[in-house]
CSV table of C-alpha atoms and ligand atoms in Angstrom, one decimal:
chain,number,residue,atom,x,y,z
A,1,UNK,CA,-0.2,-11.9,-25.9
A,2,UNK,CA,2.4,-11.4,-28.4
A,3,UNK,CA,2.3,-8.0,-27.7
A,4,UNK,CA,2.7,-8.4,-23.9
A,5,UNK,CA,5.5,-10.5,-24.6
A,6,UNK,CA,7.4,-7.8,-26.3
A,7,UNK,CA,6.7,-5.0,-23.9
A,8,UNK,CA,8.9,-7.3,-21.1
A,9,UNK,CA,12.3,-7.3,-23.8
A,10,UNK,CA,12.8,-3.5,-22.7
A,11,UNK,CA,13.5,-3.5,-19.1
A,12,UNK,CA,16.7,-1.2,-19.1
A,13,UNK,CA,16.6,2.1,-16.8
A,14,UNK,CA,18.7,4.8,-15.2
A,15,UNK,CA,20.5,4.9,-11.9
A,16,UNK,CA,19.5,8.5,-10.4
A,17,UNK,CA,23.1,8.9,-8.5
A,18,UNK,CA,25.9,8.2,-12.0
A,19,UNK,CA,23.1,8.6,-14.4
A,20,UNK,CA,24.1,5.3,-16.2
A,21,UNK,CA,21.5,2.8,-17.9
A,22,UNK,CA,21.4,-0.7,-17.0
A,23,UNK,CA,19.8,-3.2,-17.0
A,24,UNK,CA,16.7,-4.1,-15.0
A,25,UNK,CA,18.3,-7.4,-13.2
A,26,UNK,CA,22.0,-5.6,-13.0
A,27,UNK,CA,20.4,-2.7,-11.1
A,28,UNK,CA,20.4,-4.1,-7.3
A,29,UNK,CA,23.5,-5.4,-7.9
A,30,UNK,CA,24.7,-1.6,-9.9
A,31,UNK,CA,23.8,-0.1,-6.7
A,32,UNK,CA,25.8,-1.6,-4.3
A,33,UNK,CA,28.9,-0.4,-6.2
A,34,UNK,CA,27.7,2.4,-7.9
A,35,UNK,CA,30.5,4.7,-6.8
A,36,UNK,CA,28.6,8.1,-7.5
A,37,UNK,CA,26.3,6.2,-4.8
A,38,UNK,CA,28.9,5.5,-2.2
A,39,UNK,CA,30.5,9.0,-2.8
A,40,UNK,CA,27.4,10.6,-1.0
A,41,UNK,CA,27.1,8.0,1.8
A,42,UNK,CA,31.0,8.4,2.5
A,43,UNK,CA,30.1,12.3,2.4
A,44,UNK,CA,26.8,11.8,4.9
A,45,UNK,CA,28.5,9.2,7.1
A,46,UNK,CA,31.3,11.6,8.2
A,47,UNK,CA,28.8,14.4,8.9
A,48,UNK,CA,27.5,14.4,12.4
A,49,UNK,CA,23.5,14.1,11.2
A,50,UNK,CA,21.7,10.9,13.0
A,51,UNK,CA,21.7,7.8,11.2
A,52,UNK,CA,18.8,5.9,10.8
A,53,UNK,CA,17.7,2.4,9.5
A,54,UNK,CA,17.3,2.7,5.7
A,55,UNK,CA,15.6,0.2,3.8
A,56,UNK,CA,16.0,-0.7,-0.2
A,57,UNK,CA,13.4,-1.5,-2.0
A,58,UNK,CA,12.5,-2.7,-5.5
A,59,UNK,CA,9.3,-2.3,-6.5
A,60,UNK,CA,7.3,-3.3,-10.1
A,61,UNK,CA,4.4,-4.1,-11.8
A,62,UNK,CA,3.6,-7.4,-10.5
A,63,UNK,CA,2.2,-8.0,-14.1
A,64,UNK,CA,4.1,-5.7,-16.0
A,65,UNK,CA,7.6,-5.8,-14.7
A,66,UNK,CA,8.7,-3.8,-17.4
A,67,UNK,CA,7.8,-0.8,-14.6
A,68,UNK,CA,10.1,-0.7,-11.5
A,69,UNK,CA,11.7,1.2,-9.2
A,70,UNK,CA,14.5,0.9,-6.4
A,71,UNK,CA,14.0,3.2,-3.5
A,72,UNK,CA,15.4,3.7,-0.3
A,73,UNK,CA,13.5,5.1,2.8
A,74,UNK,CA,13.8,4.8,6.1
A,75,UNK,CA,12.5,1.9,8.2
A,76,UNK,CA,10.2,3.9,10.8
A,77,UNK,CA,8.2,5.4,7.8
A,78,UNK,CA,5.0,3.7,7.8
A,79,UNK,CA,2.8,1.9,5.3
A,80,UNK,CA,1.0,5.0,4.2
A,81,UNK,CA,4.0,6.8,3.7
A,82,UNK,CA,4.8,4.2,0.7
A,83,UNK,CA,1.4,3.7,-0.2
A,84,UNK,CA,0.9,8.0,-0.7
A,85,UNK,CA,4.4,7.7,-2.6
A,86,UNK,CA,3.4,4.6,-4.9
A,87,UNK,CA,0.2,6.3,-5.5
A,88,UNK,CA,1.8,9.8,-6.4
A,89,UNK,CA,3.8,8.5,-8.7
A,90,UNK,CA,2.1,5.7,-10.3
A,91,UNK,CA,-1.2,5.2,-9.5
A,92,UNK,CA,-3.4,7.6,-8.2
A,93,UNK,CA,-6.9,8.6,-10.0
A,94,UNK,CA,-9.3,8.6,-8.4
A,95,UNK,CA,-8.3,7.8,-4.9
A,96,UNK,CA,-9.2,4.0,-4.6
A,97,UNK,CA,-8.9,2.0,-1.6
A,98,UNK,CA,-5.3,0.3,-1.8
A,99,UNK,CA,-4.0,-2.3,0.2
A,100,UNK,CA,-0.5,-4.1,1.2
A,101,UNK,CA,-0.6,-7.4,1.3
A,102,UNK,CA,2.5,-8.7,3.9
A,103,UNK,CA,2.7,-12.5,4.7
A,104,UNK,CA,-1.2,-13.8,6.0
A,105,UNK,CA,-1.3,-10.1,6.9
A,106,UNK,CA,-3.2,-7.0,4.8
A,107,UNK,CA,-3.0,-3.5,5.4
A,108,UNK,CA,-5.4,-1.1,4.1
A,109,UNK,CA,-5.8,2.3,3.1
A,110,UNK,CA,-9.0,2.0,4.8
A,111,UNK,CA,-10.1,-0.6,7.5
A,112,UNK,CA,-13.0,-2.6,7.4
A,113,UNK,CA,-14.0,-0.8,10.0
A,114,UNK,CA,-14.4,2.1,8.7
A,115,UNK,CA,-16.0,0.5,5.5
A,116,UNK,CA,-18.6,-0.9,8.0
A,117,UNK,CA,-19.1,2.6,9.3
A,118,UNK,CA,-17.6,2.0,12.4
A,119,UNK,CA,-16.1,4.6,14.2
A,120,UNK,CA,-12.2,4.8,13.7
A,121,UNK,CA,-9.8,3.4,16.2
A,122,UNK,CA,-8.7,6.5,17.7
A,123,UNK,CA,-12.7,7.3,18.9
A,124,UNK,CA,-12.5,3.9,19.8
A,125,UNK,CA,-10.0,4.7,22.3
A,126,UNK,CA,-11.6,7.3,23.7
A,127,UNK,CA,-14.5,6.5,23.8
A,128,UNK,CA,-12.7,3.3,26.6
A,129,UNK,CA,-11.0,6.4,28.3
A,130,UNK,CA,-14.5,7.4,29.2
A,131,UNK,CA,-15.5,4.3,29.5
A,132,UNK,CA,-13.4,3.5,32.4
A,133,UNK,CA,-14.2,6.8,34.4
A,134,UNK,CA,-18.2,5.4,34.3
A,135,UNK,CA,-19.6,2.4,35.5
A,136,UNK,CA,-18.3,-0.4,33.5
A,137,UNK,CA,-21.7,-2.1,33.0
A,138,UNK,CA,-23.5,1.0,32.2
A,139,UNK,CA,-23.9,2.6,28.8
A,140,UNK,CA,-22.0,1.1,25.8
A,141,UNK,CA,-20.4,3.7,24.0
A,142,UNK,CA,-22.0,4.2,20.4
A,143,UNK,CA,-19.9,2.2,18.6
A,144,UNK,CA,-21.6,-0.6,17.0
A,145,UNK,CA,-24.3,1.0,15.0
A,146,UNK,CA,-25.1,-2.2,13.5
A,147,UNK,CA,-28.5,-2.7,12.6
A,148,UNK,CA,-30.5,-5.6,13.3
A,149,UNK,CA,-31.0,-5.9,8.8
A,150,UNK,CA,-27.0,-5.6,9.0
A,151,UNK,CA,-26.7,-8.5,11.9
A,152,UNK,CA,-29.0,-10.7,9.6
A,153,UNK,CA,-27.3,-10.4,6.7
A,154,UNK,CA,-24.3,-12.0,8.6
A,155,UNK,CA,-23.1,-15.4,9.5
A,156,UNK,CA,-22.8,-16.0,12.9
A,157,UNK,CA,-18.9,-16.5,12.6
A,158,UNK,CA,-18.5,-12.7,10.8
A,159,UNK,CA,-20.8,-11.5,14.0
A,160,UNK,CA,-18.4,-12.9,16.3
A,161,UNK,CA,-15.5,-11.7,14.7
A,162,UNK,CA,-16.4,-8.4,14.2
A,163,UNK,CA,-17.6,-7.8,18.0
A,164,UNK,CA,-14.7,-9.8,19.0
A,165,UNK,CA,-12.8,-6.8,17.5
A,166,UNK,CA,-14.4,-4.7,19.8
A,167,UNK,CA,-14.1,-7.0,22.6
A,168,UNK,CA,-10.5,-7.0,21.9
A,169,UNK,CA,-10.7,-3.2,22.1
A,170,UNK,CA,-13.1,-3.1,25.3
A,171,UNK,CA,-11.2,-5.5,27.9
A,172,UNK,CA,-7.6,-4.2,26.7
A,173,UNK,CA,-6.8,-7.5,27.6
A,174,UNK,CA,-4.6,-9.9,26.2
A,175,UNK,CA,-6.8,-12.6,24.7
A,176,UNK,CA,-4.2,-15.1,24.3
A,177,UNK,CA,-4.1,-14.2,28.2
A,178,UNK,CA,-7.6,-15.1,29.1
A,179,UNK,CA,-8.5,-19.0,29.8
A,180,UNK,CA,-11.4,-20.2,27.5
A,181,UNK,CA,-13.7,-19.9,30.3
A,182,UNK,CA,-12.9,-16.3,30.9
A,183,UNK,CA,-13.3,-15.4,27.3
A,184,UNK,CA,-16.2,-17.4,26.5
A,185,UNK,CA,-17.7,-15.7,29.5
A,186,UNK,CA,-16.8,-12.0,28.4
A,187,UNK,CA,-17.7,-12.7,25.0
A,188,UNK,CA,-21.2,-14.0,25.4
A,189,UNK,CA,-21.8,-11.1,28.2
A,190,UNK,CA,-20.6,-8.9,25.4
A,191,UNK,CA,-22.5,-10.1,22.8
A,192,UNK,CA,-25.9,-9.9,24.7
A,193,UNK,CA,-25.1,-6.4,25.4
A,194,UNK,CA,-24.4,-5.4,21.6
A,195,UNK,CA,-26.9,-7.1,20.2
A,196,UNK,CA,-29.5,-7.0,22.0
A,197,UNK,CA,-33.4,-8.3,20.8
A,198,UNK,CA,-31.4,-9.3,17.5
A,199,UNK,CA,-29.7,-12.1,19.6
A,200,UNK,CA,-31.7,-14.8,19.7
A,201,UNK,CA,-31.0,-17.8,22.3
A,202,UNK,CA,-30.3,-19.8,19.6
A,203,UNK,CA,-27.8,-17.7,18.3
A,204,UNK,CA,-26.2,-17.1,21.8
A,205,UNK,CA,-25.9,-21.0,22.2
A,206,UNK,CA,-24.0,-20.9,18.9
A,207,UNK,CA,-21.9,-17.9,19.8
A,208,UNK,CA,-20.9,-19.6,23.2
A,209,UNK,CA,-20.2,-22.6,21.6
A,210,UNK,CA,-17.9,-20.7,18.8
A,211,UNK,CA,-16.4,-18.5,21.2
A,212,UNK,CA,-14.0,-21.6,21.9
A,213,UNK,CA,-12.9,-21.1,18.3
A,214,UNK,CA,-13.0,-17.8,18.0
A,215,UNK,CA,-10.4,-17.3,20.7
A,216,UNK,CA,-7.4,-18.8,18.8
A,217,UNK,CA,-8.8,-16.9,16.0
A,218,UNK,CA,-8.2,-13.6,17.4
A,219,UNK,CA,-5.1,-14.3,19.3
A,220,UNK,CA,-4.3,-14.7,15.1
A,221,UNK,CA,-6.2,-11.2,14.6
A,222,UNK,CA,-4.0,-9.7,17.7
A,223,UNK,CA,-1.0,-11.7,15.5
A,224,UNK,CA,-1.2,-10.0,12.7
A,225,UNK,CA,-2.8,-12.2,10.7
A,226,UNK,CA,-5.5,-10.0,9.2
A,227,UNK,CA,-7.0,-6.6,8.5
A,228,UNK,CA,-5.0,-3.6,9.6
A,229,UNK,CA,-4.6,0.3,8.9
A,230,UNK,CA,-1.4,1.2,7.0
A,231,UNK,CA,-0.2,3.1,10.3
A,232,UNK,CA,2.2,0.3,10.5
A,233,UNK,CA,6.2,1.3,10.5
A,234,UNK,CA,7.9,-0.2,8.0
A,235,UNK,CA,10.3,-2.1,10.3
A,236,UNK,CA,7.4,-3.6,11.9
A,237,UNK,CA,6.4,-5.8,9.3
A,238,UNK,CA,9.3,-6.3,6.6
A,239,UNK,CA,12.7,-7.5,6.8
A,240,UNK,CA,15.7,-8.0,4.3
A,241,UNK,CA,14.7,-10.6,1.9
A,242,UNK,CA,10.6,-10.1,3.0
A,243,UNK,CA,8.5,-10.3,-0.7
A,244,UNK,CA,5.1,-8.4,-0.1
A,245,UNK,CA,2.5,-7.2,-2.6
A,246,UNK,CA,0.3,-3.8,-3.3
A,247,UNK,CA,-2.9,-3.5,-4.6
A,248,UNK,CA,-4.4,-0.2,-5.5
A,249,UNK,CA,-8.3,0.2,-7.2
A,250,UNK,CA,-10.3,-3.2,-6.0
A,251,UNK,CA,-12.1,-3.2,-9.0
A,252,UNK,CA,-9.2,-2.1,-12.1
A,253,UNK,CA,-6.7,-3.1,-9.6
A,254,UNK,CA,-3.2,-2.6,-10.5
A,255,UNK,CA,-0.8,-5.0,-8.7
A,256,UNK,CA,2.5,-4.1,-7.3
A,257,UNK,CA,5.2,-6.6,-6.2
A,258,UNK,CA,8.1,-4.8,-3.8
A,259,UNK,CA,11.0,-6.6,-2.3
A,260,UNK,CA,13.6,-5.4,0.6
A,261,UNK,CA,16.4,-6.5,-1.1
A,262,UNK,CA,19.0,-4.7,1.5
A,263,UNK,CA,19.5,-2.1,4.9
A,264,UNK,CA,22.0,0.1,6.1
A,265,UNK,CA,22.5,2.6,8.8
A,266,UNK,CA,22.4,6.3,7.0
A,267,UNK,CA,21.3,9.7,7.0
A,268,UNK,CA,17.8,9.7,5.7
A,269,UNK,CA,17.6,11.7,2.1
A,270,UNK,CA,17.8,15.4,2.8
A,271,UNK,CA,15.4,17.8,2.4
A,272,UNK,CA,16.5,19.1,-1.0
A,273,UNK,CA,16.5,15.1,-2.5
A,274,UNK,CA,13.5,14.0,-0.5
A,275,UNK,CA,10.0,13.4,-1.7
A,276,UNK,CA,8.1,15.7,-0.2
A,277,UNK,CA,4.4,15.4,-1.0
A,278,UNK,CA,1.2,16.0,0.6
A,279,UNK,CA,2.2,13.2,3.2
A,280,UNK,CA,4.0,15.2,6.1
A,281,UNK,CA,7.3,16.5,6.3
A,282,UNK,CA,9.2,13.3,7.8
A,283,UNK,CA,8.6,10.9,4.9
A,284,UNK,CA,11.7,10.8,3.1
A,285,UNK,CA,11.9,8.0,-0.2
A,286,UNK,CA,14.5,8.2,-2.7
A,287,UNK,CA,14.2,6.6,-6.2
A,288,UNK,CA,17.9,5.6,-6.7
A,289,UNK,CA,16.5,4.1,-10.3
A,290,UNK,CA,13.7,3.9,-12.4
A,291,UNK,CA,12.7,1.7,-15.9
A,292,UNK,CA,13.5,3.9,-18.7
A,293,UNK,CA,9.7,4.2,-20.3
A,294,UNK,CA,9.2,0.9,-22.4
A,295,UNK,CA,8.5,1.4,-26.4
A,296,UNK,CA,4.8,1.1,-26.9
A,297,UNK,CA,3.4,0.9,-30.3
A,298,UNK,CA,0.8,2.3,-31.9
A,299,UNK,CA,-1.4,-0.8,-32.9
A,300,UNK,CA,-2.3,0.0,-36.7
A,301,UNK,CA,1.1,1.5,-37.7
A,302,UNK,CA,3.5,0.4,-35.0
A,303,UNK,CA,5.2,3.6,-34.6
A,304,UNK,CA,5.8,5.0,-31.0
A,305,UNK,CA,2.3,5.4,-29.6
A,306,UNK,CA,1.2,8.9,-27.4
A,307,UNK,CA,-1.7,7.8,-26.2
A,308,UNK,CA,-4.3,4.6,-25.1
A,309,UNK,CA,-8.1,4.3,-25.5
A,310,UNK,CA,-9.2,3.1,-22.5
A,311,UNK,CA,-10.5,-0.5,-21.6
A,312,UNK,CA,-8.4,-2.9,-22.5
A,313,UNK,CA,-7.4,-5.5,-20.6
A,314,UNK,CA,-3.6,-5.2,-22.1
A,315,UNK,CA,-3.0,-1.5,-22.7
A,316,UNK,CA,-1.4,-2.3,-25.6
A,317,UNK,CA,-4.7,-3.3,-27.5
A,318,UNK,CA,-5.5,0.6,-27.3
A,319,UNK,CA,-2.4,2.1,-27.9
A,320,UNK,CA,-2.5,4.3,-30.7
A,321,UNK,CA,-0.4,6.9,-32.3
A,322,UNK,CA,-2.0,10.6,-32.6
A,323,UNK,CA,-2.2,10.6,-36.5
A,324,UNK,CA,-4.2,6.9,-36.4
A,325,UNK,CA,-5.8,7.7,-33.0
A,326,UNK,CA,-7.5,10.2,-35.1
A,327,UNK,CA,-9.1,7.8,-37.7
A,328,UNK,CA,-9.1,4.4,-36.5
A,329,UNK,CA,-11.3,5.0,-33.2
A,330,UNK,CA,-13.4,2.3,-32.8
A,331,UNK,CA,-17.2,3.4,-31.5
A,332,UNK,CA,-16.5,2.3,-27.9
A,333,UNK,CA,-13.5,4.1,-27.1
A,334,UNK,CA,-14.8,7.3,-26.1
A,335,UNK,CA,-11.9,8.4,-23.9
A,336,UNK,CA,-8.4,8.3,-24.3
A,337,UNK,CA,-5.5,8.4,-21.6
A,338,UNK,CA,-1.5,9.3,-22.1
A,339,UNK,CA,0.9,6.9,-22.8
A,340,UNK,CA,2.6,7.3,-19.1
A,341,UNK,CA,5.5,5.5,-17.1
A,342,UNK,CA,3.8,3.8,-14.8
A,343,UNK,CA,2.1,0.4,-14.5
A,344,UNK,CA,-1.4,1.5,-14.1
A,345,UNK,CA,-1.2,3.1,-18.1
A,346,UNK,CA,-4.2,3.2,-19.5
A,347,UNK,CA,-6.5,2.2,-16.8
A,348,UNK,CA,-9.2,4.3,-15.2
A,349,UNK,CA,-8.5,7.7,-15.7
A,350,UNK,CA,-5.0,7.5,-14.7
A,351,UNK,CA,-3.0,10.3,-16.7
A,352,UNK,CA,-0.2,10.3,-14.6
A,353,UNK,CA,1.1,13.9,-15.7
A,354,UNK,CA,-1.0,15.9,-13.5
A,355,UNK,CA,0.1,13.9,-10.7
A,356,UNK,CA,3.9,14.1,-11.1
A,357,UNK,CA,3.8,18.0,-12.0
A,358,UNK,CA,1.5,18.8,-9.0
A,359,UNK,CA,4.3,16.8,-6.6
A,360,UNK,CA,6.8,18.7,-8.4
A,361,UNK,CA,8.3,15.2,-9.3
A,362,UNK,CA,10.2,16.9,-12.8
A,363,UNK,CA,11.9,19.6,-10.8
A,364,UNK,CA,13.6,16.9,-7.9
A,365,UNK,CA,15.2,14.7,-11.1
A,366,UNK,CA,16.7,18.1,-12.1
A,367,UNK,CA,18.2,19.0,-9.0
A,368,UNK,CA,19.4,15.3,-8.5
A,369,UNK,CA,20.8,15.1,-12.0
A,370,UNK,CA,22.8,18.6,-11.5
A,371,UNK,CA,23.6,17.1,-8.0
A,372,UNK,CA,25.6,14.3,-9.5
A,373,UNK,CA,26.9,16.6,-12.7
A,374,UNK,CA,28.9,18.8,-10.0
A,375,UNK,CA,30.5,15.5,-8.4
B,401,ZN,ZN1,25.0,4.5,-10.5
B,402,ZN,ZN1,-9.8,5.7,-11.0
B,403,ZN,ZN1,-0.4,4.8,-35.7
């Protein structure tokens, strides 16, 4: 605990635009006056390029805040486009479902509905296209490939919402639209359809008689209030002063907490300054600061340690430097992982290296850094 303790004392880190160090809660307010900083948006204001809705955001380890970052990015990128930056640079392994968790509201890397094997929205949609060219009543596209051991296993409340999803889908109506009547009558008529021989008249009596809760719930579903994709833009779903939370790896999860602590109108970062990874050629985030690397030490001798045996609960329990990492292994540490700058150190088989070299992460500080030397 002790140990966790002292890992939070060093929270100092570098602003990427005058090079300076400060201090992790002097940073937002650094920025705002960082006059390197306001040099380059004087300079890309003038020019005629479009100006777009940029947000700043400060992200950390919502357990170890000792790792954070300030970026800036414009407001129509999406969810993924943060979630493929957050996981380039701090968290990617093994490519683990992630998820952002925004108000009631969670967005994930993959939908349940794909989990459940369910075809992916965009079939769904044509598959209606088709849909509406045959008779209505006819053939029900493929899309529920539930099986009846599937429909067993689950309550009759997590049947209704998931078909209610596709009911959703199907009428391309407006639930909140429909009068309880309407929808208890579409619902039940879908239901039978779906289900089939599984449905027993029990069951349907129960259905019919939850479909007068069920519709409130959706018009919550339609709402926002549960499970989406990521394909969401940014603007959609945050707003200056909005907290919201990241989760990546649902079993060694490592927990991010990000916070829009500002907007302005600007010039999205340039091609030469963007990040551009494996995510498309419009996603455009800036780091305008980063923690410098906290001090870990090595758990027998204390001096700086390289590297972590993998496990622990607290990284810090298997930090080691490489002379003692070399003697003091303890029989179940079989594997060790590099000391990295990032919140997910130590866990899984994050290395972090291989990720920041192959998104050529090294080579954009440079050019920033001799960006700002020339100023
Ligand atoms: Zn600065
Ligand atoms: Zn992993
Ligand atoms: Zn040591």
């Amino acid at each position: 605990m002790a140990k966790v303790a002292s890992t939070k004392l060093t929270s100092s880190g570098k602003c990427n635009f005058c090079l300076s160090e400060f201090d992790k809660s002097k940073m937002t307010q650094h920025l705002k006056y960082c006059k390197q900083r306001s040099t380059i948006i004087k300079t890309e204001n003038s020019a005629e390029a479009q100006k777009t809705r940029l947000f700043h955001i400060v992200v950390e380890g919502r357990y170890l805040p000792v790792y954070w970052m300030h970026l800036e990015m414009p407001a129509n990128n999406t969810l993924y486009d943060l979630d493929a930056f957050l996981r380039a640079i701090w968290l990617e392994c093994c490519n683990h479902l992630s998820a952002f968790n925004i108000g009631k509201a969670s967005y994930s890397s993959q939908t349940e509905d794909m989990l459940w094997g369910l075809a992916d929205p965009t079939a769904i949609e044509a598959a209606d296209v088709e849909e509406e060219d045959i008779d209505e009543d006819e053939e029900e596209p493929d899309i529920t490939e539930l099986s009846q051991a599937e429909i067993q296993n689950l309550s009759p409340v997590e049947v209704a919402m998931r078909l209610s999803e596709l009911l959703q889908q199907e009428f391309q109506a407006n639930i909140a639209d429909l009068s309880p009547a309407e929808f208890q009558a579409k619902f039940t008529e879908l239901m039978a359809v779906r289900m089939g021989d599984s449905l027993t008249p029990e069951m349907q009596i129960q259905l019919s008689n939850l479909s007068v809760l069920i519709q409130p719930l959706l018009v919550d579903f339609v709402n926002d209030d549960y499970e989406h994709d990521m394909d969401v833009e940014l603007s959609k779903v945050l707003k200056v002063g909005q907290k919201f939370f990241h989760e990546y790896d649902f079993g060694s999860t490592t927990k991010l907490a990000l916070k829009v602590v500002a907007e302005r109108e600007g010039t999205a970062p340039k091609d030469d300054d963007k990040y551009s990874g494996e995510f498309g050629e419009d996603e455009t985030i800036k780091i305008m600061a980063r923690n410098n690397p906290p001090q870990i030490s090595c758990r027998e001798c204390g001096k700086p340690a390289t590297k972590v045996a993998a496990g622990y609960y607290y990284f810090e329990d298997g930090a080691l430097c490489d002379v003692c990492a070399r003697t003091s292994l303890k029989e179940y540490e079989d594997m060790f992982l590099p000391i990295v700058n990032s919140p997910r150190v130590g866990v899984c088989g994050y290395t972090g290296d291989a990720n920041v070299e192959e998104f050529d992460w090294d080579d954009e500080e440079e050019d920033e850094a001799e960006e700002d030397e020339e100023q």
